[in-house]
PDB file of C-alpha atoms in Angstrom:
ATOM      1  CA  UNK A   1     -18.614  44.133  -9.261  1.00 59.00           C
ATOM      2  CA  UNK A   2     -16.498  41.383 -10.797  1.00 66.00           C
ATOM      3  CA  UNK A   3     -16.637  37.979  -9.399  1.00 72.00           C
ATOM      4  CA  UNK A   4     -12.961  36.546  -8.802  1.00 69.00           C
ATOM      5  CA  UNK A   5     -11.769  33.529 -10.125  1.00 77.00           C
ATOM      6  CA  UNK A   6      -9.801  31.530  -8.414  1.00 78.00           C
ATOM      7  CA  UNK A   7      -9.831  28.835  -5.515  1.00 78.00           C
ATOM      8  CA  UNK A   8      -9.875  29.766  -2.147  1.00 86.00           C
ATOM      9  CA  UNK A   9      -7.282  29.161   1.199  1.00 89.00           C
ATOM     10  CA  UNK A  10      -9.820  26.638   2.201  1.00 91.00           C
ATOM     11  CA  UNK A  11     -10.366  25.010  -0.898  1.00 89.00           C
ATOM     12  CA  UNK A  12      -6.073  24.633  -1.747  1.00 90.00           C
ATOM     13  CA  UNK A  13      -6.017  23.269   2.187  1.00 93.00           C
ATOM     14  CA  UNK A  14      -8.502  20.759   1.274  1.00 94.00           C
ATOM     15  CA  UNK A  15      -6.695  19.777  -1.638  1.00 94.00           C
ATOM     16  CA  UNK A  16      -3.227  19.428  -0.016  1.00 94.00           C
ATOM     17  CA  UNK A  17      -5.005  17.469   3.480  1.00 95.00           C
ATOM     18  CA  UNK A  18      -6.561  14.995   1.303  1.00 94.00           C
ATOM     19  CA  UNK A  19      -2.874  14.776  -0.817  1.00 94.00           C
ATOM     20  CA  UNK A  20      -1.188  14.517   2.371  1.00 93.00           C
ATOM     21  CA  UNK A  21      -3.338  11.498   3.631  1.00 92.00           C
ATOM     22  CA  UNK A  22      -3.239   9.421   0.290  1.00 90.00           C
ATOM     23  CA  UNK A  23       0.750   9.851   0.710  1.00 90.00           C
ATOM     24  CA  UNK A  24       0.390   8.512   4.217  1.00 91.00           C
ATOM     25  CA  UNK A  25      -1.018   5.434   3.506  1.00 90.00           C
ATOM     26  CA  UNK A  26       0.564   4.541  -0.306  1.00 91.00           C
ATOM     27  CA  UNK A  27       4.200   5.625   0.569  1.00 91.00           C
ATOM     28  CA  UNK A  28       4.215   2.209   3.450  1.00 90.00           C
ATOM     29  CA  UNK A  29       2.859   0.159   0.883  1.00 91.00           C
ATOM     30  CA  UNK A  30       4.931   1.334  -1.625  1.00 93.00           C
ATOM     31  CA  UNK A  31       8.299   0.142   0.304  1.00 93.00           C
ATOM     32  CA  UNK A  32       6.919  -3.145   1.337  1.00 92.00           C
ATOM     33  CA  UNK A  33       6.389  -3.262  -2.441  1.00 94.00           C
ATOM     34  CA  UNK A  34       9.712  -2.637  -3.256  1.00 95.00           C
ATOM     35  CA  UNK A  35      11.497  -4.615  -0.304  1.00 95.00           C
ATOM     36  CA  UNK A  36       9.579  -7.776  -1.598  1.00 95.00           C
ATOM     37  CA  UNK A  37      10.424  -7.070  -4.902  1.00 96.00           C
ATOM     38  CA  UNK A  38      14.163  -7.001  -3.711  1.00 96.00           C
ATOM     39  CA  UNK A  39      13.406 -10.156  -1.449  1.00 96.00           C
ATOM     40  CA  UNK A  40      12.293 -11.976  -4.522  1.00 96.00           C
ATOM     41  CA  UNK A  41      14.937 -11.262  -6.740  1.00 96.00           C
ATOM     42  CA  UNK A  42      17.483 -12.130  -4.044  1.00 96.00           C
ATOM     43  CA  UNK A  43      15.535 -16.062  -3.950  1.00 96.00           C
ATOM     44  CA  UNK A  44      15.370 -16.094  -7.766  1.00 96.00           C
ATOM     45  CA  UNK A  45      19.096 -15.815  -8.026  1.00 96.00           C
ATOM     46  CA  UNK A  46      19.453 -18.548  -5.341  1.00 95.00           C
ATOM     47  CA  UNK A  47      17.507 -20.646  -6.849  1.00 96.00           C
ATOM     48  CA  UNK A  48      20.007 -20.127  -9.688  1.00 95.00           C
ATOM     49  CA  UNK A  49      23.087 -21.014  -7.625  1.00 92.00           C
ATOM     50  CA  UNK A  50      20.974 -24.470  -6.556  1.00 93.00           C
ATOM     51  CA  UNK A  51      20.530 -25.534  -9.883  1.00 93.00           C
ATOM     52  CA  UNK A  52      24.017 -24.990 -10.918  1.00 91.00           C
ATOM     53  CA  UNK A  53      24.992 -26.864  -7.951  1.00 90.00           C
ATOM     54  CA  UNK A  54      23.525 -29.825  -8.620  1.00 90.00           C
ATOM     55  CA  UNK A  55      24.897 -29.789 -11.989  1.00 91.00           C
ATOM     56  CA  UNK A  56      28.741 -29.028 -10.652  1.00 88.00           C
ATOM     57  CA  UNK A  57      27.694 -32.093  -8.753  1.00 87.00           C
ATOM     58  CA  UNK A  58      27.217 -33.997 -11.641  1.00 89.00           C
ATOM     59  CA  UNK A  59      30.010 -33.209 -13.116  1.00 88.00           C
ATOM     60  CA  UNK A  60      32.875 -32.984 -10.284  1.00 83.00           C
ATOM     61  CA  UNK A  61      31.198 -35.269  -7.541  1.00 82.00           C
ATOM     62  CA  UNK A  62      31.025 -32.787  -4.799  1.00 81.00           C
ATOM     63  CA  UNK A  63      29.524 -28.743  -4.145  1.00 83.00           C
ATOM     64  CA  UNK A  64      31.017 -25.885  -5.089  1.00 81.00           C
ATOM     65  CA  UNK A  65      31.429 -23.873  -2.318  1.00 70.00           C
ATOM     66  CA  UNK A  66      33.929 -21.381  -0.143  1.00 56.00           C
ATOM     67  CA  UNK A  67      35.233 -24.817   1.873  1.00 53.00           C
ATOM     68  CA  UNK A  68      35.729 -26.775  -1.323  1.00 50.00           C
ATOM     69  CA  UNK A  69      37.820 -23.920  -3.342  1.00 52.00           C
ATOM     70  CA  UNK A  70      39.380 -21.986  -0.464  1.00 51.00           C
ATOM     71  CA  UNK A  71      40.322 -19.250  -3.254  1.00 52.00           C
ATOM     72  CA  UNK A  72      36.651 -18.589  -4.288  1.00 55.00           C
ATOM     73  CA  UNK A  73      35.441 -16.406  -1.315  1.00 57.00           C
ATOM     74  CA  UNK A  74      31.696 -16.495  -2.386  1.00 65.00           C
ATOM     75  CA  UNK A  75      31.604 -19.875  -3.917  1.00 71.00           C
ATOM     76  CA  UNK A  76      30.367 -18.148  -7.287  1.00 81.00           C
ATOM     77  CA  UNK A  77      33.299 -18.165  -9.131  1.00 80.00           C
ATOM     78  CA  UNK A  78      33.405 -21.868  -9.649  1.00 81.00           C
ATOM     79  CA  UNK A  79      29.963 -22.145 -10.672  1.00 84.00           C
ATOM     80  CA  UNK A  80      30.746 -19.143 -13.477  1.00 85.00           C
ATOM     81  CA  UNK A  81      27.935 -17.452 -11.834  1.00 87.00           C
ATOM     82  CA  UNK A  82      28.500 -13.224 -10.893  1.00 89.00           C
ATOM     83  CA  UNK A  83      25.529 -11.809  -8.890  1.00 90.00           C
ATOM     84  CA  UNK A  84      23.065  -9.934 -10.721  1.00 92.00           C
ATOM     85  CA  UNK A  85      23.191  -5.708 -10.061  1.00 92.00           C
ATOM     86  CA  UNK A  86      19.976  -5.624  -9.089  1.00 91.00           C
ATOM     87  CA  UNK A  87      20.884  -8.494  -6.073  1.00 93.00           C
ATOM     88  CA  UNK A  88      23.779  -7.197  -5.472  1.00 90.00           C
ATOM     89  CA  UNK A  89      23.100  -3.991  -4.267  1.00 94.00           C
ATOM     90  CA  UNK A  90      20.734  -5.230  -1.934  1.00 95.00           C
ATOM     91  CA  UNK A  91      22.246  -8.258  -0.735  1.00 94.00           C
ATOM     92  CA  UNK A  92      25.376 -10.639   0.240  1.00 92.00           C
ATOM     93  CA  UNK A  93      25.340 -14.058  -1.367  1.00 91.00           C
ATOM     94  CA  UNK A  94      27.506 -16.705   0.231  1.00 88.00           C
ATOM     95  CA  UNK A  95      27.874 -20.641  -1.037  1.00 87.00           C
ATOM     96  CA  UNK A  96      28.950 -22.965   1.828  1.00 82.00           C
ATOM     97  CA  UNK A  97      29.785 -26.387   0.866  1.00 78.00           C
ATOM     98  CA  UNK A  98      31.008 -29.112   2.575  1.00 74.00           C
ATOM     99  CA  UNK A  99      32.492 -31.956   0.555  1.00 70.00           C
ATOM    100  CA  UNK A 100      31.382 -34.854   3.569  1.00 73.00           C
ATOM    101  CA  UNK A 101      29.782 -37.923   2.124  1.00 74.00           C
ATOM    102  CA  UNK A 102      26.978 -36.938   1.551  1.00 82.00           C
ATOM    103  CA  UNK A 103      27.861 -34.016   0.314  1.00 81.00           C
ATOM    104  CA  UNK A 104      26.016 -30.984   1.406  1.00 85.00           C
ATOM    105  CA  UNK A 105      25.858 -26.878   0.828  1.00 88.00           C
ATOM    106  CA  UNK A 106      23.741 -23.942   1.633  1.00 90.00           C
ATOM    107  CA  UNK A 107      23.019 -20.339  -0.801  1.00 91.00           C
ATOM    108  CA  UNK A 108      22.992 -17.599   1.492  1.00 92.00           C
ATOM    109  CA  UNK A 109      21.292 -14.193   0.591  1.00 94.00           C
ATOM    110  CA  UNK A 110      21.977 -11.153   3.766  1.00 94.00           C
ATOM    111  CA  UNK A 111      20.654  -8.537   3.372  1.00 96.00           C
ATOM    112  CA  UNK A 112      22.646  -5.351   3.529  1.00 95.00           C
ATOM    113  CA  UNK A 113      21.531  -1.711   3.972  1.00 92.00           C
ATOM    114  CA  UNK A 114      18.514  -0.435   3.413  1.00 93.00           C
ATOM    115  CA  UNK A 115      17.220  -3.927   2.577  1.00 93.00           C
ATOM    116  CA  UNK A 116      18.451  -5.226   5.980  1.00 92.00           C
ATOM    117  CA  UNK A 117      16.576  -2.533   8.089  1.00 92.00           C
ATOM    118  CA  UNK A 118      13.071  -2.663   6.021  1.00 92.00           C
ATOM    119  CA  UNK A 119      12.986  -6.749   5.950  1.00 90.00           C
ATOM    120  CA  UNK A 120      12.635  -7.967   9.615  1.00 88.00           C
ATOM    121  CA  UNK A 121      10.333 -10.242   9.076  1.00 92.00           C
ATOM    122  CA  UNK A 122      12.326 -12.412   6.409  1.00 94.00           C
ATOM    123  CA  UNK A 123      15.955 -11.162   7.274  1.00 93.00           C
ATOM    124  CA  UNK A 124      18.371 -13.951   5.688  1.00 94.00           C
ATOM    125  CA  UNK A 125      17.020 -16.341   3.536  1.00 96.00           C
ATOM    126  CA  UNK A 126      18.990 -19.859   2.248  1.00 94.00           C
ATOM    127  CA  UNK A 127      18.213 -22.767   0.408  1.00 94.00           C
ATOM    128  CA  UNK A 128      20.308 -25.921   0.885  1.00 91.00           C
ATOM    129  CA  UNK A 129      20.894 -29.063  -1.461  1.00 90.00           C
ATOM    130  CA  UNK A 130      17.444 -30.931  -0.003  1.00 91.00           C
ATOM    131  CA  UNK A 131      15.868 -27.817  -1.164  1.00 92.00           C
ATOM    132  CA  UNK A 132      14.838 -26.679   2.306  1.00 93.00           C
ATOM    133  CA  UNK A 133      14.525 -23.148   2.581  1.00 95.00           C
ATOM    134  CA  UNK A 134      14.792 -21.148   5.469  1.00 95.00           C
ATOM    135  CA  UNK A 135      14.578 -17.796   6.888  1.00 94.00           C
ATOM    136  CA  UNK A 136      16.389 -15.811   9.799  1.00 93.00           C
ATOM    137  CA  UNK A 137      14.165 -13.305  10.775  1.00 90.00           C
ATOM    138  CA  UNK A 138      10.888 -14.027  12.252  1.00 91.00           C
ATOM    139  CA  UNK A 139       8.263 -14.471   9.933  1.00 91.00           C
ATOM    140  CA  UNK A 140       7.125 -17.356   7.992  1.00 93.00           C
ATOM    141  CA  UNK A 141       9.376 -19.230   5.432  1.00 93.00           C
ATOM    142  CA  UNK A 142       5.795 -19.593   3.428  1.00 93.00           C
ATOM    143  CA  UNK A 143       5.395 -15.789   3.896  1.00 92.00           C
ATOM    144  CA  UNK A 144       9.012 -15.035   2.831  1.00 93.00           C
ATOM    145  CA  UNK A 145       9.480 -17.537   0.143  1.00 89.00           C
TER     146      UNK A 145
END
């Protein structure tokens, strides 16, 4: 009589239960991974925008912003800035600026889509010319930023 070779049902069950659990647990880390990842990205770029604000305001005494160039509908323009792809597709960036004395403004980054229903706990984060940053959702600016 020759012995088969081979695995067995049980065996290939094993296999695919212990598979299935590793999956379980890696895939939720995986997307916080990647939302963070996103999140970061996002507070890179508006860190970006901050600094060339403060140099616009160096050079034209006052923000550049959506209020201060009604034509520029993100506030980007001015600052020769474009929003990287990788932002972009993830989130909404908006410059408010108000040319008051003092002058003030506030980077925006929404998220939209898939970004918007993973990141509760963050949601919207901003950065204004103090360099307070803030979030909308309901975590911890420390924890978000």
């Amino acid at each position: 009589m020759r012995q088969g070779k081979g695995f067995t049902l049980i065996e290939l069950m094993i296999v695919v239960a212990i598979a299935g659990i590793l999956a379980a647990i890696a895939y939720p880390s995986y997307i916080q991974h990647v939302v963070k990842s996103n999140r970061t990205a996002a507070e890179s770029f508006l860190l970006t925008v901050a600094n060339r604000q403060e140099q616009y305001l160096l050079d034209a005494r006052q923000y550049a912003g959506v209020s201060a160039d009604p034509g520029d509908s993100t506030g980007l323009t001015t600052l020769n800035l474009t929003v990287p792809s990788n932002v972009s597709t993830n989130y909404t960036i908006k410059v408010g600026a108000v040319t008051t004395t003092p002058p003030y403004y506030k980077v925006t980054a929404t998220p939209t889509g898939t970004q918007l229903s993973r990141d509760t706990q963050c949601g919207s984060v901003s950065i204004d010319q103090t360099g307070t940053k803030r979030i909308s959702g309901t975590g911890s600016v420390t924890s978000c930023w």
